[in-house]
mmCIF file of C-alpha atoms in Angstrom:
data_model
loop_
_atom_site.group_PDB
_atom_site.id
_atom_site.type_symbol
_atom_site.label_atom_id
_atom_site.label_comp_id
_atom_site.label_asym_id
_atom_site.label_seq_id
_atom_site.Cartn_x
_atom_site.Cartn_y
_atom_site.Cartn_z
ATOM 1 C CA UNK A 19 -30.611 -46.266 8.088
ATOM 2 C CA UNK A 20 -28.765 -42.956 8.134
ATOM 3 C CA UNK A 21 -26.499 -42.266 11.126
ATOM 4 C CA UNK A 22 -26.548 -38.481 10.623
ATOM 5 C CA UNK A 23 -28.062 -36.250 13.277
ATOM 6 C CA UNK A 24 -31.605 -34.936 12.778
ATOM 7 C CA UNK A 25 -31.564 -31.426 11.359
ATOM 8 C CA UNK A 26 -33.250 -29.910 14.454
ATOM 9 C CA UNK A 27 -30.399 -31.159 16.683
ATOM 10 C CA UNK A 28 -27.801 -29.598 14.385
ATOM 11 C CA UNK A 29 -29.765 -26.335 14.367
ATOM 12 C CA UNK A 30 -29.850 -26.308 18.193
ATOM 13 C CA UNK A 31 -26.066 -26.974 18.339
ATOM 14 C CA UNK A 32 -25.337 -24.094 15.978
ATOM 15 C CA UNK A 33 -27.660 -21.794 17.931
ATOM 16 C CA UNK A 34 -25.925 -22.683 21.204
ATOM 17 C CA UNK A 35 -22.524 -22.089 19.589
ATOM 18 C CA UNK A 36 -23.615 -18.674 18.319
ATOM 19 C CA UNK A 37 -24.937 -17.722 21.751
ATOM 20 C CA UNK A 38 -21.651 -18.779 23.369
ATOM 21 C CA UNK A 39 -19.601 -16.818 20.862
ATOM 22 C CA UNK A 40 -21.866 -13.803 21.357
ATOM 23 C CA UNK A 41 -21.407 -13.984 25.128
ATOM 24 C CA UNK A 42 -17.614 -14.113 24.720
ATOM 25 C CA UNK A 43 -17.634 -11.072 22.435
ATOM 26 C CA UNK A 44 -19.886 -9.213 24.897
ATOM 27 C CA UNK A 45 -17.479 -9.954 27.735
ATOM 28 C CA UNK A 46 -14.560 -8.686 25.653
ATOM 29 C CA UNK A 47 -16.451 -5.480 24.830
ATOM 30 C CA UNK A 48 -17.233 -4.993 28.525
ATOM 31 C CA UNK A 49 -13.568 -5.570 29.373
ATOM 32 C CA UNK A 50 -12.524 -2.977 26.794
ATOM 33 C CA UNK A 51 -14.927 -0.421 28.277
ATOM 34 C CA UNK A 52 -13.597 -0.895 31.814
ATOM 35 C CA UNK A 53 -9.886 -1.399 31.023
ATOM 36 C CA UNK A 54 -8.298 1.600 29.225
ATOM 37 C CA UNK A 55 -5.422 -0.613 28.057
ATOM 38 C CA UNK A 56 -7.899 -2.574 25.942
ATOM 39 C CA UNK A 57 -9.292 0.470 24.172
ATOM 40 C CA UNK A 58 -8.467 1.027 20.511
ATOM 41 C CA UNK A 59 -7.165 4.554 21.197
ATOM 42 C CA UNK A 60 -4.957 5.963 23.955
ATOM 43 C CA UNK A 61 -6.173 9.509 24.478
ATOM 44 C CA UNK A 62 -4.179 12.245 26.256
ATOM 45 C CA UNK A 63 -3.601 15.950 25.741
ATOM 46 C CA UNK A 64 -0.688 16.899 23.507
ATOM 47 C CA UNK A 65 1.067 18.426 26.537
ATOM 48 C CA UNK A 66 0.696 15.156 28.437
ATOM 49 C CA UNK A 67 2.150 13.199 25.507
ATOM 50 C CA UNK A 68 5.193 15.493 25.464
ATOM 51 C CA UNK A 69 5.596 15.291 29.230
ATOM 52 C CA UNK A 70 5.414 11.491 29.191
ATOM 53 C CA UNK A 71 8.033 11.295 26.421
ATOM 54 C CA UNK A 72 10.352 13.947 27.862
ATOM 55 C CA UNK A 73 12.350 11.676 30.152
ATOM 56 C CA UNK A 74 12.553 8.769 27.744
ATOM 57 C CA UNK A 75 15.947 8.343 26.051
ATOM 58 C CA UNK A 76 16.052 8.786 22.255
ATOM 59 C CA UNK A 77 15.852 5.648 20.141
ATOM 60 C CA UNK A 78 19.279 4.070 19.771
ATOM 61 C CA UNK A 79 20.712 3.243 16.366
ATOM 62 C CA UNK A 80 20.931 -0.448 15.496
ATOM 63 C CA UNK A 81 22.418 0.036 12.044
ATOM 64 C CA UNK A 82 23.382 3.648 11.781
ATOM 65 C CA UNK A 83 20.478 5.890 10.860
ATOM 66 C CA UNK A 84 18.989 3.131 8.687
ATOM 67 C CA UNK A 85 17.296 1.298 11.579
ATOM 68 C CA UNK A 86 16.611 2.399 15.155
ATOM 69 C CA UNK A 87 15.623 0.440 18.227
ATOM 70 C CA UNK A 88 11.892 -0.371 18.469
ATOM 71 C CA UNK A 89 11.316 0.426 14.795
ATOM 72 C CA UNK A 90 9.622 -1.745 12.203
ATOM 73 C CA UNK A 91 12.078 -1.528 9.305
ATOM 74 C CA UNK A 92 11.889 -3.000 5.807
ATOM 75 C CA UNK A 93 14.934 -4.087 3.802
ATOM 76 C CA UNK A 94 14.110 -4.724 0.151
ATOM 77 C CA UNK A 95 15.979 -5.629 -3.011
ATOM 78 C CA UNK A 96 15.791 -7.675 -6.173
ATOM 79 C CA UNK A 97 16.550 -11.400 -5.979
ATOM 80 C CA UNK A 98 20.153 -12.574 -5.579
ATOM 81 C CA UNK A 99 21.504 -9.231 -4.365
ATOM 82 C CA UNK A 100 22.266 -10.416 -0.827
ATOM 83 C CA UNK A 101 19.238 -9.461 1.313
ATOM 84 C CA UNK A 102 19.486 -12.607 3.432
ATOM 85 C CA UNK A 103 23.276 -12.337 3.684
ATOM 86 C CA UNK A 104 23.004 -8.777 4.988
ATOM 87 C CA UNK A 105 20.116 -9.603 7.347
ATOM 88 C CA UNK A 106 21.989 -12.513 8.958
ATOM 89 C CA UNK A 107 25.079 -10.317 9.241
ATOM 90 C CA UNK A 108 23.016 -7.627 11.002
ATOM 91 C CA UNK A 109 21.563 -10.171 13.431
ATOM 92 C CA UNK A 110 24.986 -11.699 14.048
ATOM 93 C CA UNK A 111 26.467 -8.297 14.882
ATOM 94 C CA UNK A 112 23.620 -7.291 17.204
ATOM 95 C CA UNK A 113 24.179 -10.531 19.124
ATOM 96 C CA UNK A 114 27.918 -9.863 19.303
ATOM 97 C CA UNK A 115 27.763 -6.146 20.266
ATOM 98 C CA UNK A 116 29.326 -5.209 16.936
ATOM 99 C CA UNK A 117 28.294 -3.402 13.743
ATOM 100 C CA UNK A 118 28.716 -3.339 9.971
ATOM 101 C CA UNK A 119 30.927 -0.489 8.814
ATOM 102 C CA UNK A 120 29.938 2.324 8.302
ATOM 103 C CA UNK A 121 26.626 1.831 10.161
ATOM 104 C CA UNK A 122 27.548 2.216 13.823
ATOM 105 C CA UNK A 123 25.387 0.784 16.601
ATOM 106 C CA UNK A 124 24.529 2.745 19.745
ATOM 107 C CA UNK A 125 23.528 -0.431 21.602
ATOM 108 C CA UNK A 126 26.254 -1.527 23.990
ATOM 109 C CA UNK A 127 24.789 -4.832 25.083
ATOM 110 C CA UNK A 128 24.219 -8.072 23.211
ATOM 111 C CA UNK A 129 20.638 -8.316 21.929
ATOM 112 C CA UNK A 130 18.690 -11.553 21.624
ATOM 113 C CA UNK A 131 17.807 -12.002 17.945
ATOM 114 C CA UNK A 132 15.085 -14.283 16.566
ATOM 115 C CA UNK A 133 15.691 -14.856 12.844
ATOM 116 C CA UNK A 134 12.724 -16.514 11.123
ATOM 117 C CA UNK A 135 14.134 -18.014 7.936
ATOM 118 C CA UNK A 136 11.717 -18.922 5.161
ATOM 119 C CA UNK A 137 14.469 -18.862 2.522
ATOM 120 C CA UNK A 138 17.208 -21.386 3.376
ATOM 121 C CA UNK A 139 17.093 -24.976 4.548
ATOM 122 C CA UNK A 140 19.281 -25.904 7.502
ATOM 123 C CA UNK A 141 21.739 -27.572 5.107
ATOM 124 C CA UNK A 142 21.940 -24.453 2.919
ATOM 125 C CA UNK A 143 22.411 -22.303 6.015
ATOM 126 C CA UNK A 144 25.260 -24.535 7.146
ATOM 127 C CA UNK A 145 26.957 -24.358 3.733
ATOM 128 C CA UNK A 146 26.747 -20.568 3.696
ATOM 129 C CA UNK A 147 28.383 -20.183 7.118
ATOM 130 C CA UNK A 148 31.006 -22.917 6.947
ATOM 131 C CA UNK A 149 34.556 -22.588 5.632
ATOM 132 C CA UNK A 150 36.743 -25.624 4.747
ATOM 133 C CA UNK A 151 39.645 -24.210 6.755
ATOM 134 C CA UNK A 152 37.916 -22.281 9.543
ATOM 135 C CA UNK A 153 34.949 -24.573 10.168
ATOM 136 C CA UNK A 154 31.458 -23.338 11.035
ATOM 137 C CA UNK A 155 30.732 -19.836 12.256
ATOM 138 C CA UNK A 156 30.025 -19.456 15.985
ATOM 139 C CA UNK A 157 26.917 -17.293 16.249
ATOM 140 C CA UNK A 158 26.617 -17.533 20.032
ATOM 141 C CA UNK A 159 23.552 -17.897 22.212
ATOM 142 C CA UNK A 160 22.072 -14.514 21.285
ATOM 143 C CA UNK A 161 21.288 -15.459 17.669
ATOM 144 C CA UNK A 162 18.367 -17.885 17.379
ATOM 145 C CA UNK A 163 17.232 -19.159 14.002
ATOM 146 C CA UNK A 164 13.815 -20.615 13.198
ATOM 147 C CA UNK A 165 12.738 -22.283 9.970
ATOM 148 C CA UNK A 166 9.446 -23.519 8.597
ATOM 149 C CA UNK A 167 8.244 -26.817 10.030
ATOM 150 C CA UNK A 168 6.069 -28.701 7.492
ATOM 151 C CA UNK A 169 4.680 -30.850 10.328
ATOM 152 C CA UNK A 170 3.641 -27.865 12.424
ATOM 153 C CA UNK A 171 0.119 -26.852 13.457
ATOM 154 C CA UNK A 172 -2.557 -27.003 10.816
ATOM 155 C CA UNK A 173 -3.429 -23.397 9.837
ATOM 156 C CA UNK A 174 -6.988 -24.595 9.229
ATOM 157 C CA UNK A 175 -7.340 -24.760 13.013
ATOM 158 C CA UNK A 176 -7.296 -20.952 12.999
ATOM 159 C CA UNK A 177 -10.061 -18.734 11.751
ATOM 160 C CA UNK A 178 -7.644 -16.658 9.625
ATOM 161 C CA UNK A 179 -4.186 -17.378 8.279
ATOM 162 C CA UNK A 180 -2.976 -14.043 9.681
ATOM 163 C CA UNK A 181 -3.991 -15.166 13.177
ATOM 164 C CA UNK A 182 -2.073 -18.397 12.693
ATOM 165 C CA UNK A 183 1.125 -16.604 11.628
ATOM 166 C CA UNK A 184 0.901 -14.088 14.452
ATOM 167 C CA UNK A 185 0.339 -16.754 17.105
ATOM 168 C CA UNK A 186 3.362 -18.754 15.947
ATOM 169 C CA UNK A 187 5.631 -15.705 15.759
ATOM 170 C CA UNK A 188 4.443 -14.588 19.191
ATOM 171 C CA UNK A 189 5.154 -18.046 20.596
ATOM 172 C CA UNK A 190 8.698 -17.818 19.227
ATOM 173 C CA UNK A 191 9.210 -14.385 20.792
ATOM 174 C CA UNK A 192 8.064 -15.666 24.195
ATOM 175 C CA UNK A 193 10.174 -18.798 23.967
ATOM 176 C CA UNK A 194 13.398 -16.960 23.087
ATOM 177 C CA UNK A 195 12.825 -13.650 24.934
ATOM 178 C CA UNK A 196 13.947 -11.968 21.705
ATOM 179 C CA UNK A 197 14.435 -8.217 21.536
ATOM 180 C CA UNK A 198 15.083 -8.225 17.779
ATOM 181 C CA UNK A 199 12.865 -9.999 15.251
ATOM 182 C CA UNK A 200 14.090 -10.534 11.665
ATOM 183 C CA UNK A 201 11.728 -12.087 9.124
ATOM 184 C CA UNK A 202 13.131 -13.446 5.856
ATOM 185 C CA UNK A 203 10.948 -12.755 3.957
ATOM 186 C CA UNK A 204 7.551 -11.093 3.993
ATOM 187 C CA UNK A 205 6.238 -12.821 0.858
ATOM 188 C CA UNK A 206 6.162 -16.088 2.811
ATOM 189 C CA UNK A 207 3.867 -14.677 5.499
ATOM 190 C CA UNK A 208 0.840 -13.986 3.369
ATOM 191 C CA UNK A 209 -0.738 -14.437 0.009
ATOM 192 C CA UNK A 210 0.398 -11.922 -2.624
ATOM 193 C CA UNK A 211 1.708 -9.169 -0.373
ATOM 194 C CA UNK A 212 1.595 -6.756 -3.286
ATOM 195 C CA UNK A 213 -2.154 -6.902 -2.699
ATOM 196 C CA UNK A 214 -3.333 -4.304 -0.168
ATOM 197 C CA UNK A 215 -5.804 -6.708 1.440
ATOM 198 C CA UNK A 216 -2.949 -9.093 2.317
ATOM 199 C CA UNK A 217 -0.420 -6.459 3.333
ATOM 200 C CA UNK A 218 -2.677 -4.559 5.735
ATOM 201 C CA UNK A 219 -3.376 -7.289 8.344
ATOM 202 C CA UNK A 220 0.186 -8.579 8.069
ATOM 203 C CA UNK A 221 1.760 -5.205 8.877
ATOM 204 C CA UNK A 222 -0.821 -4.540 11.590
ATOM 205 C CA UNK A 223 0.135 -7.792 13.291
ATOM 206 C CA UNK A 224 3.845 -7.021 13.142
ATOM 207 C CA UNK A 225 3.299 -3.524 14.542
ATOM 208 C CA UNK A 226 1.144 -4.954 17.324
ATOM 209 C CA UNK A 227 3.840 -7.479 18.256
ATOM 210 C CA UNK A 228 6.482 -4.752 18.107
ATOM 211 C CA UNK A 229 4.562 -2.595 20.585
ATOM 212 C CA UNK A 230 3.520 -5.444 22.861
ATOM 213 C CA UNK A 231 7.038 -6.833 23.318
ATOM 214 C CA UNK A 232 9.083 -3.655 22.686
ATOM 215 C CA UNK A 233 10.738 -5.296 19.692
ATOM 216 C CA UNK A 234 12.964 -4.009 16.944
ATOM 217 C CA UNK A 235 11.682 -5.639 13.749
ATOM 218 C CA UNK A 236 13.443 -6.031 10.397
ATOM 219 C CA UNK A 237 11.380 -7.453 7.536
ATOM 220 C CA UNK A 238 12.875 -8.503 4.202
ATOM 221 C CA UNK A 239 10.907 -7.914 1.017
ATOM 222 C CA UNK A 240 11.358 -8.282 -2.734
ATOM 223 C CA UNK A 241 11.174 -5.706 -5.480
ATOM 224 C CA UNK A 242 9.138 -6.447 -8.590
ATOM 225 C CA UNK A 243 10.939 -6.140 -11.914
ATOM 226 C CA UNK A 244 12.236 -2.568 -12.027
ATOM 227 C CA UNK A 245 13.897 -0.217 -14.487
ATOM 228 C CA UNK A 246 17.626 -0.425 -13.695
ATOM 229 C CA UNK A 247 18.165 2.981 -15.316
ATOM 230 C CA UNK A 248 16.172 4.733 -12.580
ATOM 231 C CA UNK A 249 17.032 5.371 -8.906
ATOM 232 C CA UNK A 250 15.497 3.074 -6.286
ATOM 233 C CA UNK A 251 12.392 4.568 -4.645
ATOM 234 C CA UNK A 252 9.687 3.386 -2.274
ATOM 235 C CA UNK A 253 7.621 2.522 -5.367
ATOM 236 C CA UNK A 254 10.030 -0.354 -6.029
ATOM 237 C CA UNK A 255 8.933 -2.078 -2.824
ATOM 238 C CA UNK A 256 6.498 -4.888 -3.555
ATOM 239 C CA UNK A 257 3.163 -3.824 -2.079
ATOM 240 C CA UNK A 258 4.690 -0.373 -1.519
ATOM 241 C CA UNK A 259 1.527 1.558 -0.728
ATOM 242 C CA UNK A 260 0.614 -0.536 2.306
ATOM 243 C CA UNK A 261 4.025 -1.721 3.450
ATOM 244 C CA UNK A 262 5.652 1.712 3.403
ATOM 245 C CA UNK A 263 2.752 3.258 5.313
ATOM 246 C CA UNK A 264 3.144 0.829 8.203
ATOM 247 C CA UNK A 265 6.928 0.740 8.524
ATOM 248 C CA UNK A 266 8.989 3.266 10.478
ATOM 249 C CA UNK A 267 12.014 3.038 8.208
ATOM 250 C CA UNK A 268 13.183 1.323 5.038
ATOM 251 C CA UNK A 269 16.373 0.846 3.067
ATOM 252 C CA UNK A 270 17.256 -1.015 -0.118
ATOM 253 C CA UNK A 271 20.096 -2.861 -1.795
ATOM 254 C CA UNK A 272 20.897 -1.996 -5.393
ATOM 255 C CA UNK A 273 23.311 -3.532 -7.888
ATOM 256 C CA UNK A 274 25.932 -1.315 -9.477
ATOM 257 C CA UNK A 275 25.954 -1.221 -13.278
ATOM 258 C CA UNK A 276 29.710 -0.536 -13.166
ATOM 259 C CA UNK A 277 30.714 -3.892 -11.629
ATOM 260 C CA UNK A 278 28.485 -6.982 -11.269
ATOM 261 C CA UNK A 279 29.806 -7.791 -7.771
ATOM 262 C CA UNK A 280 29.326 -4.266 -6.406
ATOM 263 C CA UNK A 281 26.263 -3.493 -4.261
ATOM 264 C CA UNK A 282 25.005 -0.270 -2.758
ATOM 265 C CA UNK A 283 22.717 0.510 0.176
ATOM 266 C CA UNK A 284 20.287 3.412 -0.086
ATOM 267 C CA UNK A 285 18.085 4.904 2.637
ATOM 268 C CA UNK A 286 14.457 5.071 1.505
ATOM 269 C CA UNK A 287 12.386 6.098 4.538
ATOM 270 C CA UNK A 288 13.198 7.348 8.043
ATOM 271 C CA UNK A 289 11.354 8.996 10.912
ATOM 272 C CA UNK A 290 13.966 9.318 13.656
ATOM 273 C CA UNK A 291 16.756 10.944 11.650
ATOM 274 C CA UNK A 292 17.774 12.727 8.476
ATOM 275 C CA UNK A 293 18.439 11.020 5.179
ATOM 276 C CA UNK A 294 22.126 10.166 5.586
ATOM 277 C CA UNK A 295 22.348 7.625 2.746
ATOM 278 C CA UNK A 296 20.228 9.090 -0.016
ATOM 279 C CA UNK A 297 20.860 9.215 -3.751
ATOM 280 C CA UNK A 298 23.803 11.598 -3.360
ATOM 281 C CA UNK A 299 25.539 9.519 -0.643
ATOM 282 C CA UNK A 300 25.012 5.775 -1.080
ATOM 283 C CA UNK A 301 27.249 3.239 0.675
ATOM 284 C CA UNK A 302 29.116 0.764 -1.569
ATOM 285 C CA UNK A 303 29.836 -2.880 -0.686
ATOM 286 C CA UNK A 304 31.112 -6.154 -2.021
ATOM 287 C CA UNK A 305 30.012 -9.524 -0.631
ATOM 288 C CA UNK A 306 32.949 -11.374 0.856
ATOM 289 C CA UNK A 307 33.482 -14.444 3.015
ATOM 290 C CA UNK A 308 35.856 -13.627 5.835
ATOM 291 C CA UNK A 309 36.716 -16.759 7.765
ATOM 292 C CA UNK A 310 33.248 -18.374 8.073
ATOM 293 C CA UNK A 311 31.156 -15.195 7.941
ATOM 294 C CA UNK A 312 29.655 -14.325 4.570
ATOM 295 C CA UNK A 313 28.822 -10.644 4.605
ATOM 296 C CA UNK A 314 28.932 -7.140 3.180
ATOM 297 C CA UNK A 315 32.314 -5.352 3.156
ATOM 298 C CA UNK A 316 32.302 -1.550 3.003
ATOM 299 C CA UNK A 317 34.053 0.053 0.007
ATOM 300 C CA UNK A 318 33.192 3.730 0.259
ATOM 301 C CA UNK A 319 30.537 6.232 -0.833
ATOM 302 C CA UNK A 320 29.270 7.493 -4.153
ATOM 303 C CA UNK A 321 26.275 8.969 -5.953
ATOM 304 C CA UNK A 322 23.595 6.525 -7.062
ATOM 305 C CA UNK A 323 23.473 7.998 -10.560
ATOM 306 C CA UNK A 324 26.984 6.713 -11.247
ATOM 307 C CA UNK A 325 25.861 3.118 -10.660
ATOM 308 C CA UNK A 326 22.654 3.085 -12.712
ATOM 309 C CA UNK A 327 22.434 1.594 -16.180
ATOM 310 C CA UNK A 328 23.031 4.211 -18.822
ATOM 311 C CA UNK A 329 20.476 4.904 -21.512
ATOM 312 C CA UNK A 330 21.965 3.780 -24.815
ATOM 313 C CA UNK A 331 21.068 6.229 -27.539
ATOM 314 C CA UNK A 332 20.206 4.776 -30.928
ATOM 315 C CA UNK A 333 22.611 6.172 -33.513
ATOM 316 C CA UNK A 334 20.618 6.441 -36.717
ATOM 317 C CA UNK A 335 22.058 7.859 -39.948
ATOM 318 C CA UNK A 336 20.627 11.339 -39.300
ATOM 319 C CA UNK A 337 22.231 11.602 -35.822
ATOM 320 C CA UNK A 338 25.582 10.326 -37.115
ATOM 321 C CA UNK A 339 25.492 12.872 -39.934
ATOM 322 C CA UNK A 340 24.771 15.698 -37.447
ATOM 323 C CA UNK A 341 27.684 14.639 -35.245
ATOM 324 C CA UNK A 342 29.997 14.442 -38.263
ATOM 325 C CA UNK A 343 29.014 17.946 -39.434
ATOM 326 C CA UNK A 344 29.590 19.448 -35.971
ATOM 327 C CA UNK A 345 32.961 17.697 -35.727
ATOM 328 C CA UNK A 346 34.031 19.148 -39.078
ATOM 329 C CA UNK A 347 33.024 22.585 -37.823
ATOM 330 C CA UNK A 348 35.658 22.205 -35.100
ATOM 331 C CA UNK A 349 33.438 21.427 -32.093
ATOM 332 C CA UNK A 350 34.933 19.163 -29.423
ATOM 333 C CA UNK A 351 33.349 15.897 -28.325
ATOM 334 C CA UNK A 352 32.053 17.546 -25.151
ATOM 335 C CA UNK A 353 30.628 20.510 -27.091
ATOM 336 C CA UNK A 354 28.857 18.200 -29.539
ATOM 337 C CA UNK A 355 27.394 16.220 -26.645
ATOM 338 C CA UNK A 356 26.136 19.369 -24.949
ATOM 339 C CA UNK A 357 24.657 20.665 -28.214
ATOM 340 C CA UNK A 358 22.812 17.418 -29.002
ATOM 341 C CA UNK A 359 22.102 16.533 -25.340
ATOM 342 C CA UNK A 360 23.929 13.226 -25.377
ATOM 343 C CA UNK A 361 26.881 11.700 -23.550
ATOM 344 C CA UNK A 362 30.471 12.049 -24.708
ATOM 345 C CA UNK A 363 30.725 8.269 -25.113
ATOM 346 C CA UNK A 364 27.788 8.319 -27.553
ATOM 347 C CA UNK A 365 29.475 11.061 -29.568
ATOM 348 C CA UNK A 366 32.703 9.054 -29.667
ATOM 349 C CA UNK A 367 30.836 5.980 -30.954
ATOM 350 C CA UNK A 368 29.291 8.055 -33.735
ATOM 351 C CA UNK A 369 32.627 9.592 -34.751
ATOM 352 C CA UNK A 370 34.162 6.125 -34.992
ATOM 353 C CA UNK A 371 31.400 5.150 -37.408
ATOM 354 C CA UNK A 372 32.026 8.346 -39.417
ATOM 355 C CA UNK A 373 35.737 7.458 -39.703
ATOM 356 C CA UNK A 374 34.981 3.862 -40.730
ATOM 357 C CA UNK A 375 32.533 5.005 -43.423
ATOM 358 C CA UNK A 376 35.036 7.606 -44.684
ATOM 359 C CA UNK A 377 37.787 4.989 -44.936
ATOM 360 C CA UNK A 378 35.614 2.698 -47.005
#
């Protein structure tokens, strides 16, 4: 004999559940109609908006003009360029009332930082911030780190995975009273964030949390495989169309083609300031461990073009012959390069081949 319920009982249970859910939704709609804070839009005249904002202080800089207080900012780079190292360093400094040269901070109090780490295990984190001579780094009480718990709540208990992620992040914010939220990295918070359908609810949730708790949010993201001969743009951000639309600011880390250990930081998007670190004024860094703190060390400024991979011109027989003829006519290396629209180094390589062929 089957122990399953008769179909009519199951139908009645589902009908009762639907009625209950409908009543809850109706109550929420009624609440939204009577409570202006629950409405989707906040509507005021433009004059009233300006009046309300007039006495508010301007947003303070957290990391120079790259990231301001109460902004949702994205830091992106290719793998193994030091995104996590820089993000931890930023959080460490905000908790210590300090800053990374040359990006001054206008915040003069220690900020509580919640760093959600999807990248490193606790053992890897310890190894990165421990020195054989100086011991482990003292972060202090203002830097709180969270990592993924495989035994945590079952996401299947939530209707949507986005709701699950938001609820857990929100719980962490409440528990720590954090004013700064750093997420490392965004690809771990959704499925294929380069897909607009995944990026949209994710960024909406982060913006909602930012507004609700007056947070400053820094989100780390990857770049897909990019052409190293071209400057970094917003199009190099994975899921760029959606992610860039929802963030207030963004900056990127690039690798210099001149030296493998040299990095540069470039400003990509900003709303509260001018573009201080664009292609003509990037900030250069090396990654160095000082005592127990692994971080970025400032080395100066330069133009991005200097640090991009150079296009290597193929020297076929016809090009080499042209260069040889122009050289015999008395043109200098620079003049030949200008005439043929190629670099001086390419001309020099061709002339070396001409000399070798002449000697043989």
